[in-house]
Coordinates of C-alpha atoms and ligand atoms in Angstrom, one line a residue:
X3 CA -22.2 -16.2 11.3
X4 CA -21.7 -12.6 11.3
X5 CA -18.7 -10.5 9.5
X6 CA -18.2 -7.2 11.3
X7 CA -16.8 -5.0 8.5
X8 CA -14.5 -2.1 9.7
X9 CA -11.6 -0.2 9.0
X10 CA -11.2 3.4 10.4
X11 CA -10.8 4.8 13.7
X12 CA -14.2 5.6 14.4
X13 CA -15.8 2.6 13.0
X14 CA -13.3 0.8 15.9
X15 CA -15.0 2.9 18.3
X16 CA -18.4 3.0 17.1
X17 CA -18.8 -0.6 17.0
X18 CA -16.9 -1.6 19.8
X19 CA -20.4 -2.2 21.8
X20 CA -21.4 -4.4 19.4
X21 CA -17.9 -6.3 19.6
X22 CA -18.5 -6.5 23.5
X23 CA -22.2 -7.9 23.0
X24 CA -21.3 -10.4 20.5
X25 CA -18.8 -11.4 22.7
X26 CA -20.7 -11.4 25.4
X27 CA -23.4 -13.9 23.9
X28 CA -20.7 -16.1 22.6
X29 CA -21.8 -15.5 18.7
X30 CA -20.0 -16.3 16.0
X31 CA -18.9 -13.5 14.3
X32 CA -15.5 -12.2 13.1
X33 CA -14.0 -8.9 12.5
X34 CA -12.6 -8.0 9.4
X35 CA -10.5 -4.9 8.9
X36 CA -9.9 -3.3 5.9
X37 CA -6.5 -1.5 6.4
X38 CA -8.0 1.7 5.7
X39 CA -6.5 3.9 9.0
X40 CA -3.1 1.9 9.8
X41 CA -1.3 4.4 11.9
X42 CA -1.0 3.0 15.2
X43 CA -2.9 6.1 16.7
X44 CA -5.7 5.6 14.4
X45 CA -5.8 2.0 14.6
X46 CA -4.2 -0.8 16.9
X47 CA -4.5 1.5 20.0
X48 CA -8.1 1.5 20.3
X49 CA -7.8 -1.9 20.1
X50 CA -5.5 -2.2 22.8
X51 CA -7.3 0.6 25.2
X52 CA -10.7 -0.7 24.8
X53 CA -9.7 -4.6 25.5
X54 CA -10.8 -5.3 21.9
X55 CA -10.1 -9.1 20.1
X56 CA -7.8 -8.6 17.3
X57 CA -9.6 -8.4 14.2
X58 CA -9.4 -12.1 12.4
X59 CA -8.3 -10.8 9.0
X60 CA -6.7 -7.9 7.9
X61 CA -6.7 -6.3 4.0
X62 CA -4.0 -3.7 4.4
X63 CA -5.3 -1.3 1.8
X64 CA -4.0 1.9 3.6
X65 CA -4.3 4.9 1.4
X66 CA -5.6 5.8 -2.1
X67 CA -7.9 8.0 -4.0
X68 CA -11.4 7.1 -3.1
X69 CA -11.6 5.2 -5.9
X70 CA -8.2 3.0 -5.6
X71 CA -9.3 2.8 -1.8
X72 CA -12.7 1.7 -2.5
X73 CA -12.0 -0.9 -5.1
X74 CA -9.3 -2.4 -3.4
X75 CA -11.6 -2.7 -0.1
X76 CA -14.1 -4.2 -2.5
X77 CA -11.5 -6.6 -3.8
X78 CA -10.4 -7.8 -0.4
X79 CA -13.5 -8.3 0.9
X80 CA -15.0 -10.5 -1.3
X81 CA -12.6 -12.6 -1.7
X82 CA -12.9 -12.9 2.3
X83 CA -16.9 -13.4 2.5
X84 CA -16.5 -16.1 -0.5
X85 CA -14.5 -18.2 1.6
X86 CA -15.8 -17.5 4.8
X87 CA -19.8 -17.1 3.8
X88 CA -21.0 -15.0 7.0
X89 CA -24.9 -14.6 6.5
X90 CA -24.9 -11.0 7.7
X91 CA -22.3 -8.2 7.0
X92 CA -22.4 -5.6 9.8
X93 CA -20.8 -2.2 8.8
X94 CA -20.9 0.9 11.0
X95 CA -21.1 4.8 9.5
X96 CA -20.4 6.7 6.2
X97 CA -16.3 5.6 5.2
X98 CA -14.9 4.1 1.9
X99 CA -14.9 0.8 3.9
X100 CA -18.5 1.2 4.9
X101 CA -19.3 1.5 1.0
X102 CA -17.3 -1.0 -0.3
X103 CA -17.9 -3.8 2.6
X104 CA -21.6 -3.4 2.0
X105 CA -21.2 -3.7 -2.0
X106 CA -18.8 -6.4 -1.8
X107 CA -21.4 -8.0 0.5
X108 CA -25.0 -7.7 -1.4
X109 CA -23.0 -8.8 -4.6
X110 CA -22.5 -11.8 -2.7
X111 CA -26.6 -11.7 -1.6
X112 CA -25.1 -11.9 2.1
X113 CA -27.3 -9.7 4.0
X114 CA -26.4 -6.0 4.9
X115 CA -26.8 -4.4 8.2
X116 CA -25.9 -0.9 8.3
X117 CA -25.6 1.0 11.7
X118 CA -26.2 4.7 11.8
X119 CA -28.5 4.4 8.7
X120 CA -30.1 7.5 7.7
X121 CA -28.0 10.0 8.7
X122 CA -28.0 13.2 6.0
X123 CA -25.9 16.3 5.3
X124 CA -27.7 17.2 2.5
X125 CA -24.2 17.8 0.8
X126 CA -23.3 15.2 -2.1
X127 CA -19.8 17.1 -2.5
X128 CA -19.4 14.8 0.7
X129 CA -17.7 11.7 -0.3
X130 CA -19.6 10.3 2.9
X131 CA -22.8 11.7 2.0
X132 CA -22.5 9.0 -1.5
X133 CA -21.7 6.1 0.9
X134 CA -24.7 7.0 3.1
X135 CA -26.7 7.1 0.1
X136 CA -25.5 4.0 -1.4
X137 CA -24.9 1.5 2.0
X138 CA -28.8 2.2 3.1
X139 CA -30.4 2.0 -0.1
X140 CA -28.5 -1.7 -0.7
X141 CA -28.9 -2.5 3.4
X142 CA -31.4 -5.4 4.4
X143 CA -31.2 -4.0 8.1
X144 CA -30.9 -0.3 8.8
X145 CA -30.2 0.8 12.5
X146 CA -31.1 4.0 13.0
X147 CA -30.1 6.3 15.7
X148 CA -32.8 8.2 15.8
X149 CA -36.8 9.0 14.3
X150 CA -35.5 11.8 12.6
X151 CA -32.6 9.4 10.6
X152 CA -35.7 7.1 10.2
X153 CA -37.7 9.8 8.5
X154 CA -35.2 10.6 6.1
X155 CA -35.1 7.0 5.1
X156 CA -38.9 7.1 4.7
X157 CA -39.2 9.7 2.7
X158 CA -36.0 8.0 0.5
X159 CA -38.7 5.0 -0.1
X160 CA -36.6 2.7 2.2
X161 CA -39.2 0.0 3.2
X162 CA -40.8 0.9 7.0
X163 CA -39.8 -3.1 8.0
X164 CA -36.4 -3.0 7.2
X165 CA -35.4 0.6 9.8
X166 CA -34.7 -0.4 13.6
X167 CA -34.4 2.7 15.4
X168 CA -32.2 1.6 17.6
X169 CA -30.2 4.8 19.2
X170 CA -26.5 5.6 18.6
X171 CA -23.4 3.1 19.5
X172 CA -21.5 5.8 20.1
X173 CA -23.2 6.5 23.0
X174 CA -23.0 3.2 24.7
X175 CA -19.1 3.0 23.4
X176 CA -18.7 6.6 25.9
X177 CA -20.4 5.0 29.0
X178 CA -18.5 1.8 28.5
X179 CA -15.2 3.4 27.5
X180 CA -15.3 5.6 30.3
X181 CA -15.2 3.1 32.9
X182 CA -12.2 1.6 30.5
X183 CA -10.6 5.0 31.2
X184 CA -11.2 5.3 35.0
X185 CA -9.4 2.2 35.2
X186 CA -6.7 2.8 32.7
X187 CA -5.7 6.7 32.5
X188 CA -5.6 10.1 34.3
X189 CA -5.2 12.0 31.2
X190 CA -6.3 15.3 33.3
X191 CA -3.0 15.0 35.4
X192 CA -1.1 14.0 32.5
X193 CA -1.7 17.1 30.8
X194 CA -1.7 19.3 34.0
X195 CA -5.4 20.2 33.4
X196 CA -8.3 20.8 35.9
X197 CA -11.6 19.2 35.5
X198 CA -13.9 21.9 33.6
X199 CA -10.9 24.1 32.9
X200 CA -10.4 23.0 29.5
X201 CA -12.3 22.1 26.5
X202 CA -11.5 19.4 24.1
X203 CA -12.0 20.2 19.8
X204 CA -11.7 17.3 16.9
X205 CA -11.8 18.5 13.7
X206 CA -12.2 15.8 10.8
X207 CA -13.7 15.4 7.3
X208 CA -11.6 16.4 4.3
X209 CA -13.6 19.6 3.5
X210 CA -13.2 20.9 7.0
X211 CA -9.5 20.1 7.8
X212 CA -8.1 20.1 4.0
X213 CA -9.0 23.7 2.9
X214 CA -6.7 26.2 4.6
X215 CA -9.5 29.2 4.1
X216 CA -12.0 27.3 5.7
X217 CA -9.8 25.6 8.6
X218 CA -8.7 29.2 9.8
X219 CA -12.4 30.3 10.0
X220 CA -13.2 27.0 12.2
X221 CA -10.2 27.8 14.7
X222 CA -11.7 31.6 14.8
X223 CA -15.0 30.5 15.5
X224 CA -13.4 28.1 18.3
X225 CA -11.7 31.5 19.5
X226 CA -14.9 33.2 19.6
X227 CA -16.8 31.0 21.4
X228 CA -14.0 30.3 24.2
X229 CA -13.5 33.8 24.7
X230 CA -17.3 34.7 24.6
X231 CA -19.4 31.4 26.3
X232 CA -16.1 29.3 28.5
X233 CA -14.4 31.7 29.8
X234 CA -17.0 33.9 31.7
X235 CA -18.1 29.8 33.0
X236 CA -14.7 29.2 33.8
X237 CA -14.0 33.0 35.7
X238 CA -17.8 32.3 37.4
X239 CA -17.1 29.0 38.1
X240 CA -13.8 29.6 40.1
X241 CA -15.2 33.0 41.8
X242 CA -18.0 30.5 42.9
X243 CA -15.4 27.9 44.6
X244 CA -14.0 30.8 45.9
X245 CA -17.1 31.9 47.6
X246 CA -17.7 28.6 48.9
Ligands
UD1_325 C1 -11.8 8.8 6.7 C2 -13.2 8.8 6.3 C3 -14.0 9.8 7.1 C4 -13.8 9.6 8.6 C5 -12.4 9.6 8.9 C6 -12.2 9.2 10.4 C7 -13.7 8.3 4.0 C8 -14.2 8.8 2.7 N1 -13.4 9.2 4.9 O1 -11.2 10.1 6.4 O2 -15.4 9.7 6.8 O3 -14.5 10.5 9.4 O4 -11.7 8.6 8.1 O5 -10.9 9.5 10.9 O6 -13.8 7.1 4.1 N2 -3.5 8.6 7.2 C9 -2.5 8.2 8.1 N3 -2.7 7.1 8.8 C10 -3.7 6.3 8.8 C11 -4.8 6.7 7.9 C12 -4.6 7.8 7.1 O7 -1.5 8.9 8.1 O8 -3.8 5.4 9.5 C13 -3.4 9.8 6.4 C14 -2.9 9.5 5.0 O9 -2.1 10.5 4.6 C15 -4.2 9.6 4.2 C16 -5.0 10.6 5.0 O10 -4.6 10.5 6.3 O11 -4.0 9.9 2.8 C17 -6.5 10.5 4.8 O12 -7.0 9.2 5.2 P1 -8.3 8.6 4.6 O13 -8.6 7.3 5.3 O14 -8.2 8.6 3.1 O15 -9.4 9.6 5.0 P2 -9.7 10.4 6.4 O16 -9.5 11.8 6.2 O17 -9.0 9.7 7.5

C-alpha cells in the first residue's frame, strides 16, 4: 500500500498525476493531508477543479513556526502510518510537510519516495533548501526531474540505484489540467482579457513575498520587462493582425 503524503497547494497540484495513475491502475494507496494550506483557495478547490478523491485522513495542523508546523506534521503522521502500515510514503517537493512526512516515515523504516529529488538553490537561509537536503538524503526512491537534479544528488553521495530520472509532474499536471480547464472555465472572458494580451506573475517563498525591500524590486523588474520585452510583442503582434 502506498501513503501519498501532502499538504500544500502545490503538492495538490504536483501530485495530482500520480493521484490520476494510481487511480487509474486501481492501487491501493491513500492520501493523507497534513492541514498545512487550509484556506479553501489553497486547498479544497484544487480538489474540486481537478476531479480529485478526497484525501482519506486529514491532520489539521494549519499554521505555526516551522518548527511547531513540522513537529505537529510529524506527530500526525505517525500516528497515521502506525496504524495504517503503507509500505511506501510518496511525498512531492521541498514544504514543512514534505520534511516531516518523510521523517515520520523512515522512523517508521516504511520506505521513502521523494518526487522532485535533487532540486538545489544553493541557499540554506531557504527553509526549503533544509527539507530538500534532508527528504533526499533519508529517501529510498528519488525521482528526479531532470540529469542536472540527478547530478547534484551524485555529487551529494546519494547512491546512483536509488535516482529515477523521471521528468517533472508538474508538467503532466499542465497538459492534464488543461483539458480539465477547456471543459470547466473561460477564465479569458471572465476577466475581459485577450489571448496573448496579458501575462500572468506568481510570486511565492517567504524571502521573496515577506520582505517589503525586496518585493518592490521584483514588481520593478516585472515593470521593466513588460514595458521593455511584451509590449513591443503585443504592439507587433496586433499591427501584424492588422496587416493581415
Ligand atoms: C509554503 C511552503 C513553500 C511553498 C508554499 C506554497 C514551507 C516551509 N513553505 O509556504 O515552500 O512554496 O507553501 O504555497 O513549507 N495561510 C493561509 N491559508 C492557508 C495557508 C497559509 O492564510 O491555507 C497563511 C497563514 O497566515 C500562514 C502563511 O499563509 O502563516 C504562510 O503559510 P505557510 O504554509 O507557513 O507557508 P507558505 O508561505 O504558504
Amino acid at each position: 500500500m502506498t501513503a501519498i503524503v501532502l499538504g500544500t497547494r502545490p503538492e495538490i497540484i504536483k501530485m495530482s498525476p500520480v493521484i490520476r495513475e494510481c487511480e487509474r491502475r486501481h492501487l491501493n494507496y491513500f492520501i493523507l493531508h497534513t492541514g498545512q494550506h487550509y484556506s479553501y483557495e489553497m486547498d479544497k478547490v484544487f480538489f474540486e477543479e481537478l476531479e480529485l478523491p478526497q484525501p482519506r485522513f486529514n491532520l489539521d495542523v494549519g499554521s505555526g513556526t516551522h518548527a511547531e508546523q513540522t513537529g505537529k506534521i510529524m506527530i500526525g503522521v505517525e500516528k497515521v502510518l502506525r496504524k495504517e502500515k503503507p509500505d511506501v510514503v510518496l511525498v512531492q517537493g521541498d514544504t514543512n510537510t514534505v520534511l516531516a512526512g518523510a521523517l515520520a516515515a523512515v522512523k517508521l523504516y516504511i520506505k521513502v519516495g521523494h518526487v522532485e529529488a535533487g532540486l538545489r538553490s544553493f541557499d540554506r537561509r531557504m527553509p526549503e533548501e533544509i527539507n530538500r537536503l534532508l527528504v533526499d538524503h533519508i529517501s529510498d526512491y528519488l525521482f528526479a526531474p531532470t540529469e542536472k537534479a540527478k547530478q547534484n544528488l551524485l555529487r551529494e553521495g546519494v547512491d546512483e540505484n536509488k535516482i529515477f530520472v523521471t521528468g517533472n509532474t508538474v508538467v503532466d499536471a499542465v497538459y492534464q489540467n488543461l483539458e480539465v480547464a477547456k471543459r470547466k472555465v473561460n477564465v479569458l472572458k471572465d476577466l475581459g482579457l485577450k489571448p496573448r494580451g496579458y501575462f500572468l506573475v506568481t510570486a511565492h517563498r517567504q524571502e521573496n513575498v515577506d520582505v517589503k525591500e525586496k518585493l518592490k524590486g521584483i514588481l520593478k523588474d516585472l515593470e521593466l520587462i513588460f514595458q521593455e520585452f511584451f509590449l513591443p510583442y503585443i504592439s507587433n503582434s496586433s499591427e501584424n493582425s492588422k496587416k493581415a
